[in-house]
PDB file of C-alpha atoms in Angstrom:
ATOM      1  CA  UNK A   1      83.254  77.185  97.531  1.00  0.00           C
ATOM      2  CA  UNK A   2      80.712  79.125  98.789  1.00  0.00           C
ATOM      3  CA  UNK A   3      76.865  79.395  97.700  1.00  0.00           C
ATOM      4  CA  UNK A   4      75.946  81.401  94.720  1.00  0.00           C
ATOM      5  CA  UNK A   5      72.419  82.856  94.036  1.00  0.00           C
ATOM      6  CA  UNK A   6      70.863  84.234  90.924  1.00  0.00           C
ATOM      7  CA  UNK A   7      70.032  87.578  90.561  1.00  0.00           C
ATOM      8  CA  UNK A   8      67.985  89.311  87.396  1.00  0.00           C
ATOM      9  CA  UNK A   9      69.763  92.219  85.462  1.00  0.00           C
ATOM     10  CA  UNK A  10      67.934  94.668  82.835  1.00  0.00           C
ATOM     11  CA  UNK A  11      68.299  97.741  81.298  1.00  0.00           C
ATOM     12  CA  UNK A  12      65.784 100.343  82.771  1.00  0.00           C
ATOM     13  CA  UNK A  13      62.596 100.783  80.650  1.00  0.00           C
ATOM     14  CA  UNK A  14      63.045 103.159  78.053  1.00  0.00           C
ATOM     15  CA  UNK A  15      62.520 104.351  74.713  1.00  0.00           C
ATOM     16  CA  UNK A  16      63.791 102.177  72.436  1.00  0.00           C
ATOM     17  CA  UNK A  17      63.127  99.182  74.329  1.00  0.00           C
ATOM     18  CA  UNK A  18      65.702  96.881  76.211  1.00  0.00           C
ATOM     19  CA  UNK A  19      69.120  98.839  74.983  1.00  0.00           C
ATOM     20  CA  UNK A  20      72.280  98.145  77.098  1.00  0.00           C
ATOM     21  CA  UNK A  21      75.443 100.421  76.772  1.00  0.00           C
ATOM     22  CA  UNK A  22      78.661  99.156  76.430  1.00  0.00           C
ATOM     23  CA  UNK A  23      79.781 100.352  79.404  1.00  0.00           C
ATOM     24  CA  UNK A  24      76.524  98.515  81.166  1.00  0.00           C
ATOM     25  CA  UNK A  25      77.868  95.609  79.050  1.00  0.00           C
ATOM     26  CA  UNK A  26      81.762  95.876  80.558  1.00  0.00           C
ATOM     27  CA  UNK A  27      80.186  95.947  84.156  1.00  0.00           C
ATOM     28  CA  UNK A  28      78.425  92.783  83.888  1.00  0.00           C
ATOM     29  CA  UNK A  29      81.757  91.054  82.743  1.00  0.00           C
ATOM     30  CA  UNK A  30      83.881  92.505  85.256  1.00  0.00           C
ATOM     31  CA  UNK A  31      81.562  91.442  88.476  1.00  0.00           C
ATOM     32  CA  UNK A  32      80.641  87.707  86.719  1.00  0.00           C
ATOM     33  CA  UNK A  33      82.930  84.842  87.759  1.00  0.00           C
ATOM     34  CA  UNK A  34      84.908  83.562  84.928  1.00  0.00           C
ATOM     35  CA  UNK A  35      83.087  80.150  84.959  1.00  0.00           C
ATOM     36  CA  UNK A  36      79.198  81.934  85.248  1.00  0.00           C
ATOM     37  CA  UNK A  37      77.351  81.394  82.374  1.00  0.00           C
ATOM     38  CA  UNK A  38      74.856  84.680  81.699  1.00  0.00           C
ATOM     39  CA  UNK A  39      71.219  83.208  80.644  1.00  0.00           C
ATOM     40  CA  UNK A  40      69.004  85.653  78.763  1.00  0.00           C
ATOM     41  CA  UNK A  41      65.142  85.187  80.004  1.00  0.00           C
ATOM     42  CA  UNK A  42      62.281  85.196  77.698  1.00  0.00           C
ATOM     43  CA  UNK A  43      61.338  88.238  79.590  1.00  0.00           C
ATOM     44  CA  UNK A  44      64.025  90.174  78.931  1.00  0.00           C
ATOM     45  CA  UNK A  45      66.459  89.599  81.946  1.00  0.00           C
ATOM     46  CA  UNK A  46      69.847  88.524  82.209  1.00  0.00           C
ATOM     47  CA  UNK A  47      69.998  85.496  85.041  1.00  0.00           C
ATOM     48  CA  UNK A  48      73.783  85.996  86.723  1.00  0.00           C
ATOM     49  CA  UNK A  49      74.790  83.873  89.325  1.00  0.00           C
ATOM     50  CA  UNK A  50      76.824  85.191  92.200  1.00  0.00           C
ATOM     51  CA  UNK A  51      77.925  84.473  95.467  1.00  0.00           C
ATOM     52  CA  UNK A  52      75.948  84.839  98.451  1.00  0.00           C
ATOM     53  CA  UNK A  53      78.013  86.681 100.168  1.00  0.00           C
ATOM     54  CA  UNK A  54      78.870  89.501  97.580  1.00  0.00           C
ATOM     55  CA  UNK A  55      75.137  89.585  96.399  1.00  0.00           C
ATOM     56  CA  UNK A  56      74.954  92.940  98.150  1.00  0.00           C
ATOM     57  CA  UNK A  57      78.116  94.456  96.628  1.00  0.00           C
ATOM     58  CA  UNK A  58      77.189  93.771  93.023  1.00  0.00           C
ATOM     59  CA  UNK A  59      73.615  94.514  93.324  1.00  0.00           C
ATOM     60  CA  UNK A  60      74.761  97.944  94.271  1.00  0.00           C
ATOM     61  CA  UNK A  61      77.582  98.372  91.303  1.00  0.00           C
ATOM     62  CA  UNK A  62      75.270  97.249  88.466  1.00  0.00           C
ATOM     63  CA  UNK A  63      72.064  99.805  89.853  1.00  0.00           C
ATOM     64  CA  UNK A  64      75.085 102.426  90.115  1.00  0.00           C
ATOM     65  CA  UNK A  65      76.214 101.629  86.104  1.00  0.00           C
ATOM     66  CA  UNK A  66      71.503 102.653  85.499  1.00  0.00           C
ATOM     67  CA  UNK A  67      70.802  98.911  85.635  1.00  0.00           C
ATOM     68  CA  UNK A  68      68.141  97.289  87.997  1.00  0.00           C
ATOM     69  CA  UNK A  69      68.177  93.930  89.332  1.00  0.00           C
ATOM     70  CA  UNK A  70      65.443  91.963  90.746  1.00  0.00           C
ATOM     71  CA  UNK A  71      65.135  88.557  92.226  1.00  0.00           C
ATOM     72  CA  UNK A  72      64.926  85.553  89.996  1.00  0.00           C
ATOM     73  CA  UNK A  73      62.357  82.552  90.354  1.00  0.00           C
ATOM     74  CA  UNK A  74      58.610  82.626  91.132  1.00  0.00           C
ATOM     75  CA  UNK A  75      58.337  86.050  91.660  1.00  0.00           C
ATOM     76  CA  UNK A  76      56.726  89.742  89.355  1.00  0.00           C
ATOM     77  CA  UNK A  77      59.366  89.760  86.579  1.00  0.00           C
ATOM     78  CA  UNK A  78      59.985  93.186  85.436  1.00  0.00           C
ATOM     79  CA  UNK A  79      57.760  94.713  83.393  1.00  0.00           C
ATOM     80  CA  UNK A  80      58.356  93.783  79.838  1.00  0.00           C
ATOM     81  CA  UNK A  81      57.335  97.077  77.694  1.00  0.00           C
ATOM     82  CA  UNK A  82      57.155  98.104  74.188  1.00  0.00           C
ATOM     83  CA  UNK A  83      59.705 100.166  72.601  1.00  0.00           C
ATOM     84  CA  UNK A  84      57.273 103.268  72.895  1.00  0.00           C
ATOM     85  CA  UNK A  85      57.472 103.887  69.114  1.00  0.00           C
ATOM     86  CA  UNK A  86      55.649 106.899  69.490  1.00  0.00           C
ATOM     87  CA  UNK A  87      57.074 108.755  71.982  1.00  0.00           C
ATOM     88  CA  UNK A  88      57.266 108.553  75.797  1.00  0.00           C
ATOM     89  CA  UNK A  89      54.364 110.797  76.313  1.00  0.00           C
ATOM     90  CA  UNK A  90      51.942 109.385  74.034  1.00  0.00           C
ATOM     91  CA  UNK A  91      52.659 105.501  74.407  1.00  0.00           C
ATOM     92  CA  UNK A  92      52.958 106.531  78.825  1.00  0.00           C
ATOM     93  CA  UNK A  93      56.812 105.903  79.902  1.00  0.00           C
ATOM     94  CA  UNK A  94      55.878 107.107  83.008  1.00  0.00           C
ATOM     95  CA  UNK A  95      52.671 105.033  83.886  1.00  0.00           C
ATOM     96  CA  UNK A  96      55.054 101.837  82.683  1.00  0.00           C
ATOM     97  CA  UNK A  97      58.033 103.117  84.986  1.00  0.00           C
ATOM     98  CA  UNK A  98      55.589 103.490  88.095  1.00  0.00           C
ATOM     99  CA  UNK A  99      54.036 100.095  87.208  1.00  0.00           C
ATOM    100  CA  UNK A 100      57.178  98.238  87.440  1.00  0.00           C
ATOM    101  CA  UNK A 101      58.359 100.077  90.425  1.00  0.00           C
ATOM    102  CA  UNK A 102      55.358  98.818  92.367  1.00  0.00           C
ATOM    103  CA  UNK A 103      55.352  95.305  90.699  1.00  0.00           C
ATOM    104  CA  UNK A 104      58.533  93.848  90.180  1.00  0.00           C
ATOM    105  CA  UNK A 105      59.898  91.589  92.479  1.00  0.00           C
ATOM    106  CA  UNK A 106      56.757  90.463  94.337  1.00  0.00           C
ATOM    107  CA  UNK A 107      56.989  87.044  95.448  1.00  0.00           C
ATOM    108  CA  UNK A 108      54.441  84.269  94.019  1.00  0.00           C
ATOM    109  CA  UNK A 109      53.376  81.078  93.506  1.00  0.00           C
ATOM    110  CA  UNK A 110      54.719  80.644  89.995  1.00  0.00           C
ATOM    111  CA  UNK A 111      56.559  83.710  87.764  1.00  0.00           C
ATOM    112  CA  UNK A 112      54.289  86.065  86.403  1.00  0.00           C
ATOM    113  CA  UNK A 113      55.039  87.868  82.903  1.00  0.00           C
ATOM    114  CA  UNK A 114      53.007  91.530  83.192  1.00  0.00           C
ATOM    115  CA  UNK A 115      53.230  93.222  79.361  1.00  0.00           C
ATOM    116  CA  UNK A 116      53.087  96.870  78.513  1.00  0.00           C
ATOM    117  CA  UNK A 117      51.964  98.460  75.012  1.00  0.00           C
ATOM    118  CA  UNK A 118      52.046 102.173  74.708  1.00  0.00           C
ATOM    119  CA  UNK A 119      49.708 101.894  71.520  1.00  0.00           C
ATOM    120  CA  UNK A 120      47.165  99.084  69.721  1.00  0.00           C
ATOM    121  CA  UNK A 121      50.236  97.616  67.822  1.00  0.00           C
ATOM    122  CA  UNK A 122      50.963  95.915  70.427  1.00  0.00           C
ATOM    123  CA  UNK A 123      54.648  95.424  69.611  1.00  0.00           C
ATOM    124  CA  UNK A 124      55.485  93.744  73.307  1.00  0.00           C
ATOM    125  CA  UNK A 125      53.510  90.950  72.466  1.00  0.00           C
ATOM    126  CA  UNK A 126      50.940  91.715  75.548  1.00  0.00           C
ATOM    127  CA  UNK A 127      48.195  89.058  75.209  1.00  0.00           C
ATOM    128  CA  UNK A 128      50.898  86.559  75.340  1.00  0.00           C
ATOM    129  CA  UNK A 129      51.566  87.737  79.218  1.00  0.00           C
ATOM    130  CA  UNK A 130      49.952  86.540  82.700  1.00  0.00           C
ATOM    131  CA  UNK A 131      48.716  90.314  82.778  1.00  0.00           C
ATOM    132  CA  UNK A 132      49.302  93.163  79.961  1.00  0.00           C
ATOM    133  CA  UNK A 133      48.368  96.897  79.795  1.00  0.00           C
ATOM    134  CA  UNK A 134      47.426  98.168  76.805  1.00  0.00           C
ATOM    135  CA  UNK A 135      47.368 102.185  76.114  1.00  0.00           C
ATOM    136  CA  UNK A 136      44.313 102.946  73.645  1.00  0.00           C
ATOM    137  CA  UNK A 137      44.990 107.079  73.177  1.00  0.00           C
ATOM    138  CA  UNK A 138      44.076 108.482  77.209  1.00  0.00           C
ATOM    139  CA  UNK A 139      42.846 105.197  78.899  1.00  0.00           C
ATOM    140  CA  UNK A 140      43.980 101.780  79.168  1.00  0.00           C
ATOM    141  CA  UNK A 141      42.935  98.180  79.010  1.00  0.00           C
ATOM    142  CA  UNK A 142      43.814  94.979  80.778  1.00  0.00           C
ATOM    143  CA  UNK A 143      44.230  91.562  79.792  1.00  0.00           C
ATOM    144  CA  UNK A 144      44.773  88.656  81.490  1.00  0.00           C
ATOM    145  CA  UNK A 145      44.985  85.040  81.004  1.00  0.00           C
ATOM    146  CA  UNK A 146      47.775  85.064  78.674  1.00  0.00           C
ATOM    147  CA  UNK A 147      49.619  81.606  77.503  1.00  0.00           C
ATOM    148  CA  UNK A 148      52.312  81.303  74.999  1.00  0.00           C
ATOM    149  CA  UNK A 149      53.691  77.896  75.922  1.00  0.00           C
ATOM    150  CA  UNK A 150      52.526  74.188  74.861  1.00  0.00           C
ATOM    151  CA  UNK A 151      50.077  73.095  72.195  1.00  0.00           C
ATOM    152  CA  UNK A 152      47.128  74.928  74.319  1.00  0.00           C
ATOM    153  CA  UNK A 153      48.926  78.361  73.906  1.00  0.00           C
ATOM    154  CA  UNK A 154      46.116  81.078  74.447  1.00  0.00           C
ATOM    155  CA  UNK A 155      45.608  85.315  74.151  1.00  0.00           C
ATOM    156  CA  UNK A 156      44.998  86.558  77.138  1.00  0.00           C
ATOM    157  CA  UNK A 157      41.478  88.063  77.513  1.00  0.00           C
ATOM    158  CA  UNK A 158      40.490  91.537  77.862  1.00  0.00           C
ATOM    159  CA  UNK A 159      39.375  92.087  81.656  1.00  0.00           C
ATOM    160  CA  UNK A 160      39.030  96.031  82.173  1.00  0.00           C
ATOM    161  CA  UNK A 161      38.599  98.551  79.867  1.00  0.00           C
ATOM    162  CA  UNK A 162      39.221 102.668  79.790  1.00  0.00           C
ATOM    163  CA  UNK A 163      41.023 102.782  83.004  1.00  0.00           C
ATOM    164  CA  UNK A 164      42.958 106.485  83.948  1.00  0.00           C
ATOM    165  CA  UNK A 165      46.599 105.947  84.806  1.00  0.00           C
ATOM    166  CA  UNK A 166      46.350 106.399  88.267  1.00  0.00           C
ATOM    167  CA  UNK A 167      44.210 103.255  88.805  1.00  0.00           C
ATOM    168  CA  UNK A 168      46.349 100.687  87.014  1.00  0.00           C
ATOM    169  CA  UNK A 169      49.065  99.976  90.172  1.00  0.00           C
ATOM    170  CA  UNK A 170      46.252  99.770  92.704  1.00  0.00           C
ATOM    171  CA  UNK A 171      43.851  97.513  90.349  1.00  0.00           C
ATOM    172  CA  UNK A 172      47.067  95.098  89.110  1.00  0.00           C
ATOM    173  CA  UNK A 173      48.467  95.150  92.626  1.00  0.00           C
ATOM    174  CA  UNK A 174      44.558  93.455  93.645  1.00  0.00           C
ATOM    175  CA  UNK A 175      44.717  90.697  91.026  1.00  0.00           C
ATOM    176  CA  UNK A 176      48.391  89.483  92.123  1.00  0.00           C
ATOM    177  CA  UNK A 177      47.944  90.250  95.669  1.00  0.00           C
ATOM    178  CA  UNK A 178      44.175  87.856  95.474  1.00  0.00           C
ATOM    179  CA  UNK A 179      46.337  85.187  93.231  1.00  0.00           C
ATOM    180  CA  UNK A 180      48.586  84.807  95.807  1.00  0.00           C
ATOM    181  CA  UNK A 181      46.506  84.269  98.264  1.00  0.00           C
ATOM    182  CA  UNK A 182      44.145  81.979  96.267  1.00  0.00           C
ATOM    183  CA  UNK A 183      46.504  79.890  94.036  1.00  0.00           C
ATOM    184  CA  UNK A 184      46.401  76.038  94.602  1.00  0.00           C
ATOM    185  CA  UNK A 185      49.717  75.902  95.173  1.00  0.00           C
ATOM    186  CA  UNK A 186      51.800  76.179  91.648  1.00  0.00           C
ATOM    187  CA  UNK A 187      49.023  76.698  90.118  1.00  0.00           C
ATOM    188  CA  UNK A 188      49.451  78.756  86.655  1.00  0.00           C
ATOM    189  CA  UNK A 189      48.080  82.384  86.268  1.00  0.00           C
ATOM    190  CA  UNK A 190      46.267  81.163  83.086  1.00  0.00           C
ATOM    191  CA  UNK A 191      44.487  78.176  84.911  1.00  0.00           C
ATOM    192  CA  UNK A 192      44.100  79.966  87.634  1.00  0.00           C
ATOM    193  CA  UNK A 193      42.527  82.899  85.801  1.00  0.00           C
ATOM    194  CA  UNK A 194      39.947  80.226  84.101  1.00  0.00           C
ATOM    195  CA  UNK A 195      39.161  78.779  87.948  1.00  0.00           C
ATOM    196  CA  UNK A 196      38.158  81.902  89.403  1.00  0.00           C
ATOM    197  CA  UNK A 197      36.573  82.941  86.474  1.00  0.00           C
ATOM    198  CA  UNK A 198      36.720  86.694  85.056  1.00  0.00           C
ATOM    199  CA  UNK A 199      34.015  87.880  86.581  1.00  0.00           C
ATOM    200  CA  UNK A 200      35.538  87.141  89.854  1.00  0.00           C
ATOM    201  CA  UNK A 201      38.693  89.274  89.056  1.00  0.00           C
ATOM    202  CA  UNK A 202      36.634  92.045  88.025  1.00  0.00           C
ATOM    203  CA  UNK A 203      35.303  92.092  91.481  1.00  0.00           C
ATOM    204  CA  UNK A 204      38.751  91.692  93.130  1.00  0.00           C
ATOM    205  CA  UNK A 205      39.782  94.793  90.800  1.00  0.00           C
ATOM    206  CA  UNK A 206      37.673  97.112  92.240  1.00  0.00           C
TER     207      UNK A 206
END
């Protein structure tokens, strides 16, 4: 038998939150081996495992059926977003589609959960997440520092405040790209967050 790998399948970010279509649904089937169990993530990805050597082919049918798929393990996960409740323009589809686009996927030292609300509710659960954006009317906020596991679970803290859409890829990109380089080795966004302290990552943010 030959090596298998996992991959990370999820429905595109949308109104409506994480909605697959039966057809979507079909796909998956048809490309899993018979014996591969399909795990559903706490961040809202299905882990399939496939063979190395067909990773290629089935990456390419399941983005053809409007799915993405993204490495699993210690890397970005995809961005895990509200249902935009009030509409795509006011809770900012777009600003959470170019988010993920430039996020996802990014290799690091342990997996990072980045949150999206489109409004206060917060229905996405944000200050649970390594890193959340939150949409307050025209600007935005950032968190980070989020923990929901163990006894010591914590909300992440509010880091930057009444940022313009067109800063949030370049300022989130900056706190991964500096936790990356900085981590002691698996070293938890959360602890690491408390190390460096939050003045430190407002410097890093620009």
């Amino acid at each position: 038998m030959g090596e298998n790998i996992k991959i990370a399948v999820n429905p595109p970010i949308q109104v409506g939150g994480s909605l697959f279509t039966p057809e979507q649904l079909v796909k998956i089937g048809t490309l899993a081996d018979s014996q591969t169990k399909l795990e559903m993530t706490p961040f809202k990805q299905l882990y399939m495992e496939v063979p190395v050597n067909q990773r290629d082919r089935i990456t390419k049918e399941l983005r053809e059926a409007g799915l993405e798929v993204y490495p699993s393990g210690f890397v970005v996960k995809s961005l895990i977003a509200c249902n935009f409740c009030k509409g795509a323009e006011d809770a900012g589809l777009d600003t959470a589609l170019r988010l993920n686009e430039a996020i996802a996927g990014i290799e690091t030292p342990t997996p990072i959960k980045i949150g999206y609300a489109g409004c206060g509710l917060g229905t996405s659960e944000p200050l649970l997440k390594d890193i959340s954006v939150v949409k307050m009317k025209s600007a935005f906020d950032i968190y980070v520092g989020g923990e929901p596991k163990g006894l010591k679970a914590s909300i992440a803290t509010k880091l930057l405040t009444g940022l313009v859409a067109e800063q949030l890829v370049p300022v989130i990109k900056a706190i991964i790209h500096y936790y990356i380089a900085n981590a002691k080795g698996k070293e938890k966004f959360s602890k690491f967050v408390n190390r460096v302290s939050l003045d430190e990552l407002k410097r890093v943010a620009g």
